[in-house]
PDB file of C-alpha atoms and ligand atoms in Angstrom:
ATOM      1  CA  MET A   1      97.669 145.082 173.144  1.00 80.00           C
ATOM      2  CA  LEU A   2      99.250 148.505 173.511  1.00 89.00           C
ATOM      3  CA  ALA A   3     103.054 148.159 173.569  1.00 89.00           C
ATOM      4  CA  GLY A   4     105.239 150.564 175.567  1.00 88.00           C
ATOM      5  CA  ASN A   5     103.478 153.764 176.687  1.00 92.00           C
ATOM      6  CA  ALA A   6     103.929 152.969 180.371  1.00 91.00           C
ATOM      7  CA  ARG A   7     103.012 156.502 181.521  1.00 93.00           C
ATOM      8  CA  LEU A   8      99.692 156.453 179.689  1.00 95.00           C
ATOM      9  CA  LYS A   9      98.863 153.046 181.173  1.00 96.00           C
ATOM     10  CA  GLU A  10      99.808 154.155 184.691  1.00 96.00           C
ATOM     11  CA  LEU A  11      97.708 157.294 184.454  1.00 96.00           C
ATOM     12  CA  ILE A  12      94.638 155.394 183.223  1.00 97.00           C
ATOM     13  CA  ALA A  13      95.068 152.715 185.912  1.00 96.00           C
ATOM     14  CA  SER A  14      95.407 155.360 188.604  1.00 96.00           C
ATOM     15  CA  LEU A  15      92.305 157.300 187.482  1.00 96.00           C
ATOM     16  CA  ILE A  16      90.160 154.167 187.243  1.00 95.00           C
ATOM     17  CA  SER A  17      91.312 152.775 190.591  1.00 93.00           C
ATOM     18  CA  LYS A  18      90.339 156.073 192.238  1.00 93.00           C
ATOM     19  CA  GLY A  19      86.940 156.038 190.517  1.00 93.00           C
ATOM     20  CA  ARG A  20      87.868 159.160 188.586  1.00 94.00           C
ATOM     21  CA  GLU A  21      87.249 157.793 185.102  1.00 95.00           C
ATOM     22  CA  PRO A  22      87.652 160.488 182.438  1.00 95.00           C
ATOM     23  CA  HIS A  23      84.569 161.101 180.280  1.00 96.00           C
ATOM     24  CA  SER A  24      86.320 162.855 177.387  1.00 96.00           C
ATOM     25  CA  LEU A  25      89.771 162.031 176.102  1.00 97.00           C
ATOM     26  CA  ILE A  26      91.935 163.255 173.265  1.00 96.00           C
ATOM     27  CA  ILE A  27      94.693 160.892 172.102  1.00 97.00           C
ATOM     28  CA  THR A  28      97.355 162.427 169.894  1.00 96.00           C
ATOM     29  CA  GLY A  29     100.463 161.016 168.242  1.00 94.00           C
ATOM     30  CA  GLU A  30     102.073 160.236 164.929  1.00 90.00           C
ATOM     31  CA  HIS A  31     100.405 157.876 162.451  1.00 88.00           C
ATOM     32  CA  GLY A  32     101.233 154.257 163.303  1.00 89.00           C
ATOM     33  CA  GLN A  33     102.151 154.963 166.911  1.00 90.00           C
ATOM     34  CA  GLY A  34      99.026 153.288 168.280  1.00 93.00           C
ATOM     35  CA  ARG A  35      96.335 155.936 168.826  1.00 95.00           C
ATOM     36  CA  LYS A  36      93.523 153.514 167.995  1.00 94.00           C
ATOM     37  CA  THR A  37      95.184 150.730 169.958  1.00 94.00           C
ATOM     38  CA  ALA A  38      95.425 153.118 172.922  1.00 97.00           C
ATOM     39  CA  ALA A  39      91.708 153.943 172.559  1.00 97.00           C
ATOM     40  CA  LYS A  40      90.939 150.207 172.603  1.00 97.00           C
ATOM     41  CA  TYR A  41      93.240 149.730 175.592  1.00 97.00           C
ATOM     42  CA  ILE A  42      91.420 152.465 177.526  1.00 98.00           C
ATOM     43  CA  SER A  43      88.026 150.933 176.607  1.00 98.00           C
ATOM     44  CA  GLN A  44      89.245 147.602 177.958  1.00 97.00           C
ATOM     45  CA  ALA A  45      90.564 149.222 181.132  1.00 97.00           C
ATOM     46  CA  LEU A  46      87.145 150.870 181.647  1.00 97.00           C
ATOM     47  CA  LEU A  47      85.051 147.795 180.935  1.00 97.00           C
ATOM     48  CA  CYS A  48      87.303 144.924 182.148  1.00 97.00           C
ATOM     49  CA  GLU A  49      85.406 142.676 184.575  1.00 95.00           C
ATOM     50  CA  GLN A  50      88.380 142.713 186.965  1.00 93.00           C
ATOM     51  CA  GLN A  51      88.087 146.513 187.358  1.00 91.00           C
ATOM     52  CA  SER A  52      91.743 146.816 188.348  1.00 93.00           C
ATOM     53  CA  GLY A  53      92.459 149.737 186.017  1.00 94.00           C
ATOM     54  CA  THR A  54      94.602 147.506 183.809  1.00 96.00           C
ATOM     55  CA  PRO A  55      92.840 145.282 181.263  1.00 97.00           C
ATOM     56  CA  CYS A  56      93.194 141.592 182.149  1.00 96.00           C
ATOM     57  CA  GLY A  57      92.889 140.598 178.475  1.00 94.00           C
ATOM     58  CA  ARG A  58      91.092 137.360 179.463  1.00 96.00           C
ATOM     59  CA  CYS A  59      87.571 138.310 180.550  1.00 97.00           C
ATOM     60  CA  LEU A  60      84.673 138.388 178.109  1.00 97.00           C
ATOM     61  CA  ALA A  61      84.618 142.200 177.992  1.00 97.00           C
ATOM     62  CA  CYS A  62      88.354 142.434 177.191  1.00 97.00           C
ATOM     63  CA  LYS A  63      88.013 139.774 174.483  1.00 97.00           C
ATOM     64  CA  LYS A  64      84.942 141.356 172.911  1.00 97.00           C
ATOM     65  CA  ILE A  65      86.682 144.730 172.731  1.00 97.00           C
ATOM     66  CA  LYS A  66      89.753 143.122 171.205  1.00 95.00           C
ATOM     67  CA  ASN A  67      87.595 141.479 168.539  1.00 95.00           C
ATOM     68  CA  GLY A  68      85.538 144.599 167.949  1.00 95.00           C
ATOM     69  CA  THR A  69      82.282 142.970 169.053  1.00 96.00           C
ATOM     70  CA  HIS A  70      81.551 144.714 172.371  1.00 97.00           C
ATOM     71  CA  PRO A  71      78.128 146.392 172.077  1.00 96.00           C
ATOM     72  CA  ASP A  72      79.190 149.283 174.329  1.00 97.00           C
ATOM     73  CA  VAL A  73      82.327 150.248 172.410  1.00 97.00           C
ATOM     74  CA  MET A  74      81.544 152.143 169.241  1.00 95.00           C
ATOM     75  CA  PHE A  75      84.235 152.921 166.651  1.00 93.00           C
ATOM     76  CA  LEU A  76      82.981 155.643 164.336  1.00 91.00           C
ATOM     77  CA  LYS A  77      83.719 155.422 160.643  1.00 88.00           C
ATOM     78  CA  ALA A  78      84.342 158.452 158.441  1.00 88.00           C
ATOM     79  CA  ASN A  79      83.209 158.524 154.810  1.00 86.00           C
ATOM     80  CA  GLU A  80      85.734 157.819 152.035  1.00 84.00           C
ATOM     81  CA  ASN A  81      86.992 161.427 152.164  1.00 81.00           C
ATOM     82  CA  GLY A  82      87.800 161.106 155.859  1.00 82.00           C
ATOM     83  CA  ASN A  83      84.865 163.273 156.907  1.00 85.00           C
ATOM     84  CA  TYR A  84      82.431 162.475 159.668  1.00 87.00           C
ATOM     85  CA  GLN A  85      78.819 163.121 158.795  1.00 86.00           C
ATOM     86  CA  VAL A  86      77.142 165.684 160.983  1.00 87.00           C
ATOM     87  CA  ASP A  87      74.154 163.343 161.341  1.00 89.00           C
ATOM     88  CA  THR A  88      76.385 160.531 162.656  1.00 88.00           C
ATOM     89  CA  VAL A  89      77.759 162.857 165.316  1.00 89.00           C
ATOM     90  CA  ARG A  90      74.216 163.967 166.233  1.00 91.00           C
ATOM     91  CA  GLU A  91      73.276 160.289 166.615  1.00 92.00           C
ATOM     92  CA  ILE A  92      76.055 159.841 169.191  1.00 92.00           C
ATOM     93  CA  VAL A  93      74.741 162.751 171.214  1.00 92.00           C
ATOM     94  CA  SER A  94      71.238 161.283 171.351  1.00 92.00           C
ATOM     95  CA  ASP A  95      72.420 157.670 171.788  1.00 93.00           C
ATOM     96  CA  ALA A  96      74.749 158.608 174.662  1.00 93.00           C
ATOM     97  CA  ILE A  97      71.776 159.152 176.977  1.00 92.00           C
ATOM     98  CA  VAL A  98      70.739 155.498 176.670  1.00 94.00           C
ATOM     99  CA  SER A  99      72.279 153.180 179.299  1.00 95.00           C
ATOM    100  CA  PRO A 100      75.062 150.742 178.292  1.00 96.00           C
ATOM    101  CA  ASN A 101      74.060 147.258 177.119  1.00 94.00           C
ATOM    102  CA  GLU A 102      76.330 145.228 179.348  1.00 93.00           C
ATOM    103  CA  GLY A 103      79.240 147.271 180.669  1.00 92.00           C
ATOM    104  CA  ARG A 104      79.691 150.076 183.189  1.00 94.00           C
ATOM    105  CA  PHE A 105      80.378 152.537 180.391  1.00 97.00           C
ATOM    106  CA  LYS A 106      79.524 153.266 176.814  1.00 97.00           C
ATOM    107  CA  VAL A 107      82.615 154.290 174.865  1.00 97.00           C
ATOM    108  CA  TYR A 108      82.497 156.252 171.610  1.00 96.00           C
ATOM    109  CA  ILE A 109      85.775 156.313 169.712  1.00 96.00           C
ATOM    110  CA  ILE A 110      86.159 158.825 166.883  1.00 93.00           C
ATOM    111  CA  PRO A 111      89.517 158.135 165.209  1.00 93.00           C
ATOM    112  CA  ASP A 112      91.452 160.534 162.946  1.00 91.00           C
ATOM    113  CA  PHE A 113      89.189 163.378 163.923  1.00 88.00           C
ATOM    114  CA  ASP A 114      91.610 165.938 162.425  1.00 84.00           C
ATOM    115  CA  LYS A 115      91.207 164.354 158.976  1.00 83.00           C
ATOM    116  CA  SER A 116      87.569 165.429 158.970  1.00 81.00           C
ATOM    117  CA  GLY A 117      88.181 168.862 157.445  1.00 75.00           C
ATOM    118  CA  ILE A 118      84.687 169.806 156.365  1.00 70.00           C
ATOM    119  CA  THR A 119      82.650 168.755 159.326  1.00 74.00           C
ATOM    120  CA  GLY A 120      85.397 169.096 161.920  1.00 81.00           C
ATOM    121  CA  GLU A 121      84.372 172.350 163.574  1.00 84.00           C
ATOM    122  CA  GLN A 122      80.648 171.740 163.157  1.00 86.00           C
ATOM    123  CA  ALA A 123      81.060 168.224 164.542  1.00 87.00           C
ATOM    124  CA  GLN A 124      82.998 169.553 167.532  1.00 89.00           C
ATOM    125  CA  ASN A 125      80.310 172.076 168.352  1.00 90.00           C
ATOM    126  CA  ILE A 126      77.713 169.301 168.346  1.00 90.00           C
ATOM    127  CA  LEU A 127      79.938 167.091 170.498  1.00 91.00           C
ATOM    128  CA  LEU A 128      80.622 169.949 172.875  1.00 92.00           C
ATOM    129  CA  LYS A 129      77.201 169.543 174.499  1.00 87.00           C
ATOM    130  CA  LEU A 130      78.034 165.945 175.302  1.00 91.00           C
ATOM    131  CA  ILE A 131      81.527 166.796 176.489  1.00 92.00           C
ATOM    132  CA  GLU A 132      80.280 169.613 178.732  1.00 91.00           C
ATOM    133  CA  GLU A 133      77.651 167.519 180.480  1.00 90.00           C
ATOM    134  CA  PRO A 134      78.379 163.843 179.823  1.00 91.00           C
ATOM    135  CA  PRO A 135      76.013 161.203 181.223  1.00 93.00           C
ATOM    136  CA  GLU A 136      77.691 159.204 184.054  1.00 93.00           C
ATOM    137  CA  HIS A 137      78.127 156.184 181.782  1.00 96.00           C
ATOM    138  CA  THR A 138      79.492 157.921 178.675  1.00 96.00           C
ATOM    139  CA  VAL A 139      83.111 158.127 177.571  1.00 97.00           C
ATOM    140  CA  ILE A 140      84.171 159.780 174.336  1.00 96.00           C
ATOM    141  CA  ILE A 141      87.646 159.311 172.853  1.00 96.00           C
ATOM    142  CA  LEU A 142      88.895 161.450 169.964  1.00 94.00           C
ATOM    143  CA  THR A 143      92.189 160.766 168.187  1.00 95.00           C
ATOM    144  CA  ALA A 144      94.261 163.075 165.993  1.00 93.00           C
ATOM    145  CA  ASP A 145      97.820 163.891 164.913  1.00 91.00           C
ATOM    146  CA  SER A 146      97.963 166.843 167.284  1.00 91.00           C
ATOM    147  CA  LYS A 147      95.802 168.866 169.650  1.00 90.00           C
ATOM    148  CA  GLU A 148      95.726 171.747 167.156  1.00 89.00           C
ATOM    149  CA  ALA A 149      92.799 170.027 165.442  1.00 86.00           C
ATOM    150  CA  PHE A 150      90.488 170.749 168.375  1.00 90.00           C
ATOM    151  CA  LEU A 151      88.559 173.791 169.511  1.00 90.00           C
ATOM    152  CA  SER A 152      89.878 175.214 172.765  1.00 92.00           C
ATOM    153  CA  THR A 153      86.477 174.559 174.352  1.00 91.00           C
ATOM    154  CA  ILE A 154      86.987 170.828 173.713  1.00 91.00           C
ATOM    155  CA  ILE A 155      90.646 170.779 174.815  1.00 93.00           C
ATOM    156  CA  SER A 156      89.843 172.476 178.115  1.00 93.00           C
ATOM    157  CA  ARG A 157      87.299 169.776 178.991  1.00 94.00           C
ATOM    158  CA  ALA A 158      89.117 166.676 177.784  1.00 94.00           C
ATOM    159  CA  LEU A 159      91.974 164.642 179.211  1.00 96.00           C
ATOM    160  CA  ALA A 160      94.746 164.944 176.619  1.00 95.00           C
ATOM    161  CA  LEU A 161      97.049 161.938 176.267  1.00 96.00           C
ATOM    162  CA  SER A 162      99.738 161.300 173.715  1.00 94.00           C
ATOM    163  CA  VAL A 163     101.044 157.976 172.485  1.00 95.00           C
ATOM    164  CA  VAL A 164     104.825 157.831 172.230  1.00 90.00           C
ATOM    165  CA  PRO A 165     106.973 155.587 170.030  1.00 86.00           C
ATOM    166  CA  CYS A 166     108.200 152.403 171.653  1.00 89.00           C
ATOM    167  CA  SER A 167     111.889 151.706 171.949  1.00 91.00           C
ATOM    168  CA  VAL A 168     113.264 149.638 169.075  1.00 93.00           C
ATOM    169  CA  GLN A 169     113.494 146.695 171.455  1.00 93.00           C
ATOM    170  CA  GLU A 170     109.860 147.001 172.668  1.00 92.00           C
ATOM    171  CA  CYS A 171     108.745 147.281 169.037  1.00 93.00           C
ATOM    172  CA  ALA A 172     110.752 144.212 167.945  1.00 95.00           C
ATOM    173  CA  GLU A 173     109.417 142.213 170.899  1.00 94.00           C
ATOM    174  CA  TYR A 174     105.838 143.148 170.033  1.00 94.00           C
ATOM    175  CA  LEU A 175     106.324 142.230 166.356  1.00 96.00           C
ATOM    176  CA  GLY A 176     107.733 138.888 167.524  1.00 96.00           C
ATOM    177  CA  THR A 177     104.557 138.134 169.498  1.00 94.00           C
ATOM    178  CA  LEU A 178     102.532 138.342 166.265  1.00 94.00           C
ATOM    179  CA  GLN A 179     104.324 135.149 165.158  1.00 94.00           C
ATOM    180  CA  LYS A 180     104.118 136.253 161.569  1.00 96.00           C
ATOM    181  CA  TYR A 181     107.583 137.549 160.725  1.00 97.00           C
ATOM    182  CA  SER A 182     111.098 136.097 160.973  1.00 97.00           C
ATOM    183  CA  TYR A 183     113.775 137.662 163.205  1.00 96.00           C
ATOM    184  CA  GLY A 184     115.569 138.859 160.077  1.00 97.00           C
ATOM    185  CA  GLU A 185     112.457 140.583 158.731  1.00 97.00           C
ATOM    186  CA  ILE A 186     111.759 142.234 162.085  1.00 97.00           C
ATOM    187  CA  GLY A 187     115.384 143.388 162.314  1.00 96.00           C
ATOM    188  CA  ASP A 188     115.114 144.971 158.839  1.00 96.00           C
ATOM    189  CA  ALA A 189     111.871 146.709 159.711  1.00 97.00           C
ATOM    190  CA  VAL A 190     112.983 148.259 162.999  1.00 95.00           C
ATOM    191  CA  SER A 191     116.315 149.304 161.499  1.00 94.00           C
ATOM    192  CA  ALA A 192     114.488 151.154 158.686  1.00 95.00           C
ATOM    193  CA  ILE A 193     111.542 152.506 160.688  1.00 94.00           C
ATOM    194  CA  GLY A 194     112.507 152.595 164.393  1.00 92.00           C
ATOM    195  CA  GLY A 195     109.943 152.034 167.157  1.00 91.00           C
ATOM    196  CA  ASN A 196     106.725 152.944 165.311  1.00 92.00           C
ATOM    197  CA  ILE A 197     104.836 149.619 165.384  1.00 93.00           C
ATOM    198  CA  GLY A 198     102.133 150.593 162.881  1.00 93.00           C
ATOM    199  CA  LYS A 199     104.683 151.748 160.332  1.00 94.00           C
ATOM    200  CA  CYS A 200     106.859 148.650 160.932  1.00 96.00           C
ATOM    201  CA  ILE A 201     103.850 146.439 160.149  1.00 96.00           C
ATOM    202  CA  GLU A 202     103.153 148.452 156.986  1.00 95.00           C
ATOM    203  CA  TYR A 203     106.828 147.949 156.059  1.00 97.00           C
ATOM    204  CA  LEU A 204     106.647 144.198 156.730  1.00 97.00           C
ATOM    205  CA  GLU A 205     103.431 143.923 154.722  1.00 97.00           C
ATOM    206  CA  LYS A 206     105.231 145.635 151.805  1.00 95.00           C
ATOM    207  CA  GLU A 207     102.941 148.649 151.777  1.00 93.00           C
ATOM    208  CA  ASN A 208     104.052 152.032 150.373  1.00 93.00           C
ATOM    209  CA  ILE A 209     106.509 152.712 153.171  1.00 95.00           C
ATOM    210  CA  PHE A 210     108.572 149.644 152.248  1.00 97.00           C
ATOM    211  CA  PHE A 211     109.108 151.004 148.739  1.00 96.00           C
ATOM    212  CA  ALA A 212     109.574 154.565 150.020  1.00 97.00           C
ATOM    213  CA  VAL A 213     112.520 153.377 152.140  1.00 97.00           C
ATOM    214  CA  LYS A 214     113.984 151.456 149.187  1.00 97.00           C
ATOM    215  CA  TYR A 215     113.673 154.433 146.821  1.00 97.00           C
ATOM    216  CA  ALA A 216     115.033 156.849 149.447  1.00 97.00           C
ATOM    217  CA  ARG A 217     118.132 154.654 149.857  1.00 97.00           C
ATOM    218  CA  ASP A 218     118.586 154.506 146.054  1.00 97.00           C
ATOM    219  CA  ILE A 219     118.252 158.290 145.832  1.00 96.00           C
ATOM    220  CA  CYS A 220     120.750 158.776 148.647  1.00 96.00           C
ATOM    221  CA  LYS A 221     123.225 156.562 146.795  1.00 96.00           C
ATOM    222  CA  ALA A 222     122.608 158.375 143.496  1.00 96.00           C
ATOM    223  CA  LEU A 223     123.337 161.698 145.240  1.00 95.00           C
ATOM    224  CA  THR A 224     126.521 160.328 146.771  1.00 94.00           C
ATOM    225  CA  ASP A 225     127.615 158.974 143.358  1.00 94.00           C
ATOM    226  CA  ARG A 226     126.496 162.196 141.618  1.00 93.00           C
ATOM    227  CA  ASN A 227     124.484 160.023 139.241  1.00 94.00           C
ATOM    228  CA  GLU A 228     121.839 162.367 137.885  1.00 93.00           C
ATOM    229  CA  TYR A 229     120.353 159.734 135.588  1.00 94.00           C
ATOM    230  CA  VAL A 230     119.594 157.259 138.394  1.00 95.00           C
ATOM    231  CA  LEU A 231     118.318 160.150 140.503  1.00 95.00           C
ATOM    232  CA  LEU A 232     115.745 161.188 137.911  1.00 94.00           C
ATOM    233  CA  MET A 233     114.784 157.592 137.084  1.00 95.00           C
ATOM    234  CA  THR A 234     114.195 156.749 140.748  1.00 95.00           C
ATOM    235  CA  LEU A 235     112.211 159.912 141.447  1.00 93.00           C
ATOM    236  CA  THR A 236     110.069 159.254 138.369  1.00 92.00           C
ATOM    237  CA  GLU A 237     109.537 155.637 139.375  1.00 93.00           C
ATOM    238  CA  CYS A 238     108.296 156.479 142.869  1.00 90.00           C
ATOM    239  CA  ASP A 239     106.015 159.100 141.363  1.00 86.00           C
ATOM    240  CA  CYS A 240     103.893 156.407 139.680  1.00 84.00           C
ATOM    241  CA  LYS A 241     101.922 155.355 142.754  1.00 82.00           C
ATOM    242  CA  LYS A 242      99.627 157.569 144.793  1.00 77.00           C
ATOM    243  CA  GLY A 243     101.246 158.915 147.931  1.00 86.00           C
ATOM    244  CA  LEU A 244     104.550 157.115 147.320  1.00 93.00           C
ATOM    245  CA  LEU A 245     106.507 160.177 146.183  1.00 92.00           C
ATOM    246  CA  ARG A 246     105.550 162.085 149.303  1.00 91.00           C
ATOM    247  CA  GLN A 247     106.489 159.196 151.568  1.00 94.00           C
ATOM    248  CA  THR A 248     109.800 158.762 149.733  1.00 96.00           C
ATOM    249  CA  LEU A 249     110.548 162.477 150.163  1.00 95.00           C
ATOM    250  CA  GLU A 250     109.816 162.182 153.874  1.00 94.00           C
ATOM    251  CA  CYS A 251     112.334 159.327 154.123  1.00 96.00           C
ATOM    252  CA  ILE A 252     114.912 161.355 152.169  1.00 96.00           C
ATOM    253  CA  SER A 253     114.381 164.363 154.422  1.00 96.00           C
ATOM    254  CA  GLY A 254     115.217 162.056 157.342  1.00 96.00           C
ATOM    255  CA  ILE A 255     118.413 160.946 155.586  1.00 97.00           C
ATOM    256  CA  ALA A 256     119.384 164.590 154.883  1.00 97.00           C
ATOM    257  CA  ARG A 257     118.738 165.472 158.525  1.00 96.00           C
ATOM    258  CA  ASP A 258     120.863 162.500 159.620  1.00 96.00           C
ATOM    259  CA  SER A 259     123.610 163.583 157.230  1.00 96.00           C
ATOM    260  CA  ALA A 260     123.638 167.063 158.826  1.00 96.00           C
ATOM    261  CA  VAL A 261     123.600 165.586 162.337  1.00 96.00           C
ATOM    262  CA  ILE A 262     126.497 163.224 161.516  1.00 96.00           C
ATOM    263  CA  SER A 263     128.500 166.155 160.074  1.00 95.00           C
ATOM    264  CA  MET A 264     128.118 167.861 163.435  1.00 95.00           C
ATOM    265  CA  GLY A 265     129.238 164.789 165.387  1.00 94.00           C
ATOM    266  CA  GLY A 266     125.822 163.267 166.201  1.00 94.00           C
ATOM    267  CA  SER A 267     124.391 159.890 165.252  1.00 92.00           C
ATOM    268  CA  ALA A 268     121.764 158.860 162.690  1.00 92.00           C
ATOM    269  CA  THR A 269     118.242 157.649 163.478  1.00 89.00           C
ATOM    270  CA  GLY A 270     116.598 157.492 160.008  1.00 90.00           C
ATOM    271  CA  CYS A 271     116.000 154.733 157.470  1.00 94.00           C
ATOM    272  CA  ASP A 272     119.486 154.724 155.898  1.00 95.00           C
ATOM    273  CA  LYS A 273     122.146 155.242 158.559  1.00 94.00           C
ATOM    274  CA  GLU A 274     125.045 154.018 156.413  1.00 94.00           C
ATOM    275  CA  GLY A 275     123.898 156.039 153.388  1.00 96.00           C
ATOM    276  CA  ALA A 276     123.600 159.167 155.545  1.00 96.00           C
ATOM    277  CA  MET A 277     127.134 158.608 156.802  1.00 96.00           C
ATOM    278  CA  VAL A 278     128.560 158.495 153.260  1.00 96.00           C
ATOM    279  CA  LEU A 279     126.383 161.415 152.153  1.00 96.00           C
ATOM    280  CA  SER A 280     127.599 163.556 155.041  1.00 96.00           C
ATOM    281  CA  GLY A 281     131.176 163.048 153.788  1.00 95.00           C
ATOM    282  CA  ARG A 282     130.153 164.490 150.442  1.00 94.00           C
ATOM    283  CA  LEU A 283     127.788 167.291 151.484  1.00 94.00           C
ATOM    284  CA  GLY A 284     129.081 168.367 154.892  1.00 95.00           C
ATOM    285  CA  ALA A 285     126.831 170.105 157.436  1.00 95.00           C
ATOM    286  CA  ALA A 286     125.894 173.109 155.276  1.00 95.00           C
ATOM    287  CA  GLY A 287     125.176 171.010 152.166  1.00 95.00           C
ATOM    288  CA  SER A 288     123.080 168.519 154.152  1.00 96.00           C
ATOM    289  CA  GLN A 289     121.107 171.343 155.733  1.00 96.00           C
ATOM    290  CA  LYS A 290     120.486 172.830 152.281  1.00 96.00           C
ATOM    291  CA  MET A 291     119.343 169.421 151.002  1.00 96.00           C
ATOM    292  CA  TYR A 292     116.964 169.073 153.946  1.00 97.00           C
ATOM    293  CA  GLU A 293     115.435 172.479 153.197  1.00 96.00           C
ATOM    294  CA  VAL A 294     115.085 171.656 149.478  1.00 95.00           C
ATOM    295  CA  ILE A 295     113.245 168.401 150.266  1.00 95.00           C
ATOM    296  CA  CYS A 296     110.938 170.017 152.833  1.00 95.00           C
ATOM    297  CA  ASN A 297     110.052 172.702 150.288  1.00 92.00           C
ATOM    298  CA  TYR A 298     109.061 170.064 147.754  1.00 91.00           C
ATOM    299  CA  ILE A 299     106.934 168.235 150.300  1.00 91.00           C
ATOM    300  CA  LYS A 300     105.081 171.527 150.833  1.00 89.00           C
ATOM    301  CA  LYS A 301     104.696 171.934 147.067  1.00 87.00           C
ATOM    302  CA  LEU A 302     103.291 168.404 146.770  1.00 86.00           C
ATOM    303  CA  ASP A 303     100.817 169.136 149.555  1.00 83.00           C
ATOM    304  CA  SER A 304      99.624 172.221 147.745  1.00 82.00           C
ATOM    305  CA  ASN A 305      98.932 170.059 144.653  1.00 73.00           C
ATOM    306  CA  CYS A 306     101.609 171.410 142.316  1.00 68.00           C
ATOM    307  CA  SER A 307     101.966 169.425 139.116  1.00 68.00           C
ATOM    308  CA  LYS A 308     103.842 166.295 140.163  1.00 64.00           C
ATOM    309  CA  THR A 309     105.876 165.840 136.963  1.00 65.00           C
ATOM    310  CA  LEU A 310     107.116 169.410 137.240  1.00 68.00           C
ATOM    311  CA  THR A 311     107.959 168.776 140.874  1.00 78.00           C
ATOM    312  CA  VAL A 312     110.047 165.684 140.107  1.00 85.00           C
ATOM    313  CA  ASN A 313     112.037 167.356 137.292  1.00 87.00           C
ATOM    314  CA  ALA A 314     112.666 170.513 139.301  1.00 88.00           C
ATOM    315  CA  LEU A 315     113.581 168.525 142.418  1.00 90.00           C
ATOM    316  CA  CYS A 316     116.095 166.478 140.444  1.00 91.00           C
ATOM    317  CA  ALA A 317     117.662 169.678 139.101  1.00 91.00           C
ATOM    318  CA  ASP A 318     117.825 171.235 142.580  1.00 92.00           C
ATOM    319  CA  LEU A 319     119.381 168.129 144.143  1.00 92.00           C
ATOM    320  CA  SER A 320     121.943 167.738 141.345  1.00 88.00           C
ATOM    321  CA  VAL A 321     123.554 171.115 142.115  1.00 86.00           C
ATOM    322  CA  LEU A 322     124.088 170.370 145.800  1.00 84.00           C
TER     323      LEU A 322
HETATM  324 ZN1   ZN B 401      89.382 141.955 181.407  1.00 65.99          ZN
END
């Protein structure tokens, strides 16, 4: 079930109750914030037997969508590189003409559309035909980090919605309903991550983000203690697993930003509020700002595939002189 996001739910309910169901939607938002869950929610709202605009969660259609077995809700899968095959997109266009199997609508969900670099524009041009003149029973939902991924011709014809992070309380309540984690674990997760449910679950399941937060806290402490040895060791350690260094740097950039904010009288929101407080005492506003810029620069370098070992050594040197 989609937690929070009351405005999105109200808008969908209002459109459906007026019989103005959207045929093309774009859902944007940060990773983990529930774009796919929102797409599922909208499919349920469209196909729920109660037709109230809000999914009842109990009828057969709602249940089938929840379990991923509804024949009229299609989740597209990209290949291992994140690309959608042009042929798969063509199949949607021809399949969309065929009436739904059991529901009022046929819903095609294409998640992470912006990750499909190679076929993105070509795929959009093929989809455009469908989006310009959709059959009465067809709904297409595309998800991405931001709207920038889409051609203006698509944006102008689609209803653009964004998923927003839940409050920490809404997130903790939702995690509690999963009946999988203790109160203590949930408290840890929301204090490190905030209201992003997807990322909190990754943290609780000890995926990369859990270690990224741990390493970022260690690095923050090493900077406060001016311990260059621990700094280099920790950076090297988090460099041993794919994607972990980048995630750790993102966490550290949040700590640096918090440190700058605290120096200017604001309050912290990142994964290490206490660490940021101590760090701000050492670096001050200007030093924290400089640290933030240094980290962001290295994230850019990582993204442009610079040699990682070089990056770690140079980053350590740059941070040590702050
Ligand atoms: Zn229902």
